[in-house]
Coordinates of C-alpha atoms in Angstrom, one line a residue:
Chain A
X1 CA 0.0 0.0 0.0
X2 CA 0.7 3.4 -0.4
X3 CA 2.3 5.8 2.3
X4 CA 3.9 9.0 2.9
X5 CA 5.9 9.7 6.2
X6 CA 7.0 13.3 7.0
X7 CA 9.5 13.0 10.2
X8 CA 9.4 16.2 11.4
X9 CA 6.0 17.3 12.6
X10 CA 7.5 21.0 13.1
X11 CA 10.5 22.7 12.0
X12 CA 11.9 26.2 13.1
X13 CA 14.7 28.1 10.7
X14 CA 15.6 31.8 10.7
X15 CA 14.3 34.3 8.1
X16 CA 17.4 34.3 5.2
X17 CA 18.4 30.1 6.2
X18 CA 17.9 27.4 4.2
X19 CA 15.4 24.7 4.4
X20 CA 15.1 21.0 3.8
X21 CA 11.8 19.5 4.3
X22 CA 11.4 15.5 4.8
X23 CA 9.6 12.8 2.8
X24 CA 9.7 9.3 2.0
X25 CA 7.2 7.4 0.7
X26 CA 6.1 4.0 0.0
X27 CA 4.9 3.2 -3.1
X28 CA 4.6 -0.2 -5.3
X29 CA 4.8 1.2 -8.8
X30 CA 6.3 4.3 -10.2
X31 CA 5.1 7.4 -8.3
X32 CA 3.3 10.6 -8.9
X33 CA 4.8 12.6 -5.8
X34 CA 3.7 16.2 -5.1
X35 CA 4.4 19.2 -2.5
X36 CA 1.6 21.6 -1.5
X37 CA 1.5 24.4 1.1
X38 CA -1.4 25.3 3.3
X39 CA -1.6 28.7 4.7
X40 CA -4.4 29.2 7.3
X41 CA -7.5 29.3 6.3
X42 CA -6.3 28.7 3.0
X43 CA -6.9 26.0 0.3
X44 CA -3.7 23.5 -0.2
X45 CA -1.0 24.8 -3.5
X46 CA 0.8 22.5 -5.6
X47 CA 4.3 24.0 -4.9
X48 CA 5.7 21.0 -7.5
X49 CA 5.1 17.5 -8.6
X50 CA 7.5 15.2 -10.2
X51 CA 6.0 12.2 -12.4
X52 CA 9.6 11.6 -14.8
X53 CA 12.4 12.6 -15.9
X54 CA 15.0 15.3 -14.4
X55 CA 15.3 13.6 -10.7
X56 CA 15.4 17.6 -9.3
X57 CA 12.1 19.9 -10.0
X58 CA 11.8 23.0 -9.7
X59 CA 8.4 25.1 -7.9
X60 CA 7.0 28.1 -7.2
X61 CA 8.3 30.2 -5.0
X62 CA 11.5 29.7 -4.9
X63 CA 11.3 25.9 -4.0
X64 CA 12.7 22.4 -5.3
X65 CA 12.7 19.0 -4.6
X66 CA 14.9 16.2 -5.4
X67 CA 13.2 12.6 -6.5
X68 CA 15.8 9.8 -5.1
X69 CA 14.3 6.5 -5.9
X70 CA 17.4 4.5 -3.9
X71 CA 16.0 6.2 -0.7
X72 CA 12.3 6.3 -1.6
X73 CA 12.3 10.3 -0.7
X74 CA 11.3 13.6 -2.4
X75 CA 12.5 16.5 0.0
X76 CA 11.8 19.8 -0.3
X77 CA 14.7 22.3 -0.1
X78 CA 14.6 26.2 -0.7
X79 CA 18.0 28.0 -0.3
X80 CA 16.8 31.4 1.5
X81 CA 13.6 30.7 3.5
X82 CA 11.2 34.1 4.0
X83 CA 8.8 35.1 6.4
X84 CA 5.6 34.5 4.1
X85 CA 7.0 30.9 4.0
X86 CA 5.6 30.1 7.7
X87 CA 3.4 27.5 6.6
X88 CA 2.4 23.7 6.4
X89 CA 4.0 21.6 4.5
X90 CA 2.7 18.1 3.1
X91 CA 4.2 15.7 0.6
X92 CA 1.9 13.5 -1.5
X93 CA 2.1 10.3 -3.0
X94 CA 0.0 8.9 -5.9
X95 CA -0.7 6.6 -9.2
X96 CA -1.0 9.1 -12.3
X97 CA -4.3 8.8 -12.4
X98 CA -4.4 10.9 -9.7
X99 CA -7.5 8.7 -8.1
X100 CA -5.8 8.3 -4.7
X101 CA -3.6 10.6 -3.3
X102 CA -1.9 10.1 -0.1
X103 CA -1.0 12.7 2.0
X104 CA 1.6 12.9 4.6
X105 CA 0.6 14.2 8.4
X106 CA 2.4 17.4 6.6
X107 CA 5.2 19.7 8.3
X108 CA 4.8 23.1 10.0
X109 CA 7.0 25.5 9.4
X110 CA 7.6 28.4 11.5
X111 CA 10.3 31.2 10.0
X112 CA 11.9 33.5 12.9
X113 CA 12.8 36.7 12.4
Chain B
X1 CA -11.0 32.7 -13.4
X2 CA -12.6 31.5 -10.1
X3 CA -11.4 28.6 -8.2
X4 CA -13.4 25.9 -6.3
X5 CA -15.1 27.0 -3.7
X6 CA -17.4 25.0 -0.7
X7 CA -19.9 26.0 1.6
X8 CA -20.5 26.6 3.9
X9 CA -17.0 27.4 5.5
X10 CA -17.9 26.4 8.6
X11 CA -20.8 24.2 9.8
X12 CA -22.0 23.2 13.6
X13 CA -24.3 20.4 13.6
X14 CA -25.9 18.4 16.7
X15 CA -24.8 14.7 16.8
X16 CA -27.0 12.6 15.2
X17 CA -27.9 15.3 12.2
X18 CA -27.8 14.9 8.3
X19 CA -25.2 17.6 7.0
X20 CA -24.5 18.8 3.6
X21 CA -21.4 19.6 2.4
X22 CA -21.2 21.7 -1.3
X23 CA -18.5 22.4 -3.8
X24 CA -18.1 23.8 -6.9
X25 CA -15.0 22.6 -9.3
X26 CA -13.5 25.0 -11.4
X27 CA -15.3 25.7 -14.3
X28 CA -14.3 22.6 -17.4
X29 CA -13.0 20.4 -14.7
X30 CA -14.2 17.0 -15.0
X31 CA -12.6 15.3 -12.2
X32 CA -13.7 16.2 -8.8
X33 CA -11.7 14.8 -4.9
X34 CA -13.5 14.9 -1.6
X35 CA -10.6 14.7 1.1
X36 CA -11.4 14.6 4.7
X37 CA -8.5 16.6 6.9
X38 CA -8.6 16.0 10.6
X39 CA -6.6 18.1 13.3
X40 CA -2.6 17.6 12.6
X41 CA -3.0 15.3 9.9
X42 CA -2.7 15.4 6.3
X43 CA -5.9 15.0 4.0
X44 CA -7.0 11.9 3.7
X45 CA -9.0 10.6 0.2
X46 CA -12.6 9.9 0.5
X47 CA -14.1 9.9 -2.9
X48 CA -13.7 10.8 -6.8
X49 CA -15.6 11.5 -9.4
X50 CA -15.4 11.5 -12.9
X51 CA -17.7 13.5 -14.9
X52 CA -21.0 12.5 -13.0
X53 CA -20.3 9.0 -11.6
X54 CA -17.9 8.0 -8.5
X55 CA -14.9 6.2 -10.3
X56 CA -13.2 5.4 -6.9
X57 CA -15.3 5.4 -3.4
X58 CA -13.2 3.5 -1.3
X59 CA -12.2 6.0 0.9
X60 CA -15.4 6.5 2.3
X61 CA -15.0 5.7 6.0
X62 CA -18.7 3.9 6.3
X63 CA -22.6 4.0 4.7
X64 CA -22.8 7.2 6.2
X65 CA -21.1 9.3 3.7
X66 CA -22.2 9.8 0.4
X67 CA -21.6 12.4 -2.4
X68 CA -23.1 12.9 -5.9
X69 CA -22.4 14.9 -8.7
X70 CA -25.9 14.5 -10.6
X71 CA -24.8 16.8 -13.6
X72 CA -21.0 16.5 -13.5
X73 CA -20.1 20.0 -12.2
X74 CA -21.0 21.1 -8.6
X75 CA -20.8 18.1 -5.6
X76 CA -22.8 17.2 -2.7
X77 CA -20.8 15.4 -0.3
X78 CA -24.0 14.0 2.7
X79 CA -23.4 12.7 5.8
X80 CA -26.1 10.6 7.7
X81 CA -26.4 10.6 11.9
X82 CA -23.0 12.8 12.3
X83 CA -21.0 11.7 15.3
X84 CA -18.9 13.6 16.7
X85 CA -15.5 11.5 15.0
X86 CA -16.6 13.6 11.6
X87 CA -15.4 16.7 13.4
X88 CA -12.6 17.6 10.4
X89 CA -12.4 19.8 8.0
X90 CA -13.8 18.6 4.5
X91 CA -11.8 19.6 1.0
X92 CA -12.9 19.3 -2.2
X93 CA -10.5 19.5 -5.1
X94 CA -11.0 19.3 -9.0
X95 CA -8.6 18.3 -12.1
X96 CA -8.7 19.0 -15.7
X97 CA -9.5 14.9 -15.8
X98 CA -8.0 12.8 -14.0
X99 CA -4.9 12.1 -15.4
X100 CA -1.5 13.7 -14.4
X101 CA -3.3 16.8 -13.9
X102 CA -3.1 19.0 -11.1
X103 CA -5.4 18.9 -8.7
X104 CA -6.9 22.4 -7.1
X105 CA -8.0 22.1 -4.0
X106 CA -11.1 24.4 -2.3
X107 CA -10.3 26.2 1.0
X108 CA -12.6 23.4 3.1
X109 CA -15.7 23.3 5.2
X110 CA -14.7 22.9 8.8
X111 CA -17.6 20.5 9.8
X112 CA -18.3 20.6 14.2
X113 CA -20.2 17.6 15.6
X114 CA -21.3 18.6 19.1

């Protein structure tokens, strides 16, 4: 079956750090893995997805992820976090058909000034 | 253009009540997700339409739930005798179809069972 594991249920880094974000995920057949950001009161963004091809993908805002099949992970990195980027994080595992997402218990991320 | 939106945003029922949950997919969309999110966790898939008819159900927790999508646009996602473990907040998201196509995700109805 299908899983995603996110290790670090929060994560604190100062405005101006960098950031790596945690996930592996279990998966039988080639995977369909996804980051999106929730905001408060706000719906879920795709930041990126990564289905084939280049192993590192590149988002919005700033962010990338790296697709290491050897390790069965997909973390999130972005060189120079900012403020707006206090958020939570979740990683997201699925067939391309898309009909069965799974979702990772997600990571906060809190940005210090 | 607009995106998908649910209502209500928030919704207090009594246990034992019949709720309705609503969303409307972004216009052209013809596959529509209903995620379930409970406190500290990630979403978690409950149903998934394509078009009018529920290609993939199996994440519907028990014969309480139910959702429609009677003329393959907006969604009714209907629960039955609410207890209080259906306390989450509900999303809805929609996809060009359903292949390799982002989903967008609504901002959720946060459903209260007292």
């Amino acid at each position: 079956a299908q899983s995603v594991t996110q290790p670090d249920i929060h994560i604190t880094v100062s405005e101006g750090a960098s950031l790596e974000l945690r996930c592996n995920y279990s998966y039988g057949a080639t995977p369909y893995l996804f980051w999106y950001v929730q905001s408060p009161g706000q719906g879920l963004q795709l930041l990126l997805k990564y289905f084939s091809g280049d192993t590192l993908v590149q988002g919005i805002k700033g962010f990338e992820a790296e697709f290491k099949r050897s390790q069965s992970s997909f973390n999130l990195r972005k060189p120079s976090v900012h403020w707006s980027d206090a958020a939570e994080y979740f990683c997201a595992v699925g067939p391309y058909n898309n009909n069965d997402m799974r979702f990772g218990a997600g990571t906060r991320l809190t940005v210090k000034p | 253009g607009a995106g998908v939106s649910q209502t209500p945003s928030n919704k207090v029922t009594e246990k034992g009540k019949y709720v309705e949950l609503r969303c409307d997919p972004i216009s052209g969309h013809t596959a529509l997700y209903w995620y379930r999110q409970s406190l500290g966790q990630g979403p978690e898939f409950l149903i998934y339409f394509q078009g009018t008819g529920a290609a993939d159900d199996s994440g519907l927790p028990n014969d309480r739930f139910f959702a429609v999508r009677p003329e393959g646009s907006v969604s009714t996602l209907k629960i039955q005798r609410t207890e209080r473990g259906d306390s989450a907040v509900y999303l809805c998201a929609s996809s060009l179809s359903s292949t390799g196509n982002e989903q967008f995700f609504g901002p959720g109805t946060r459903l209260t069972v007292l």
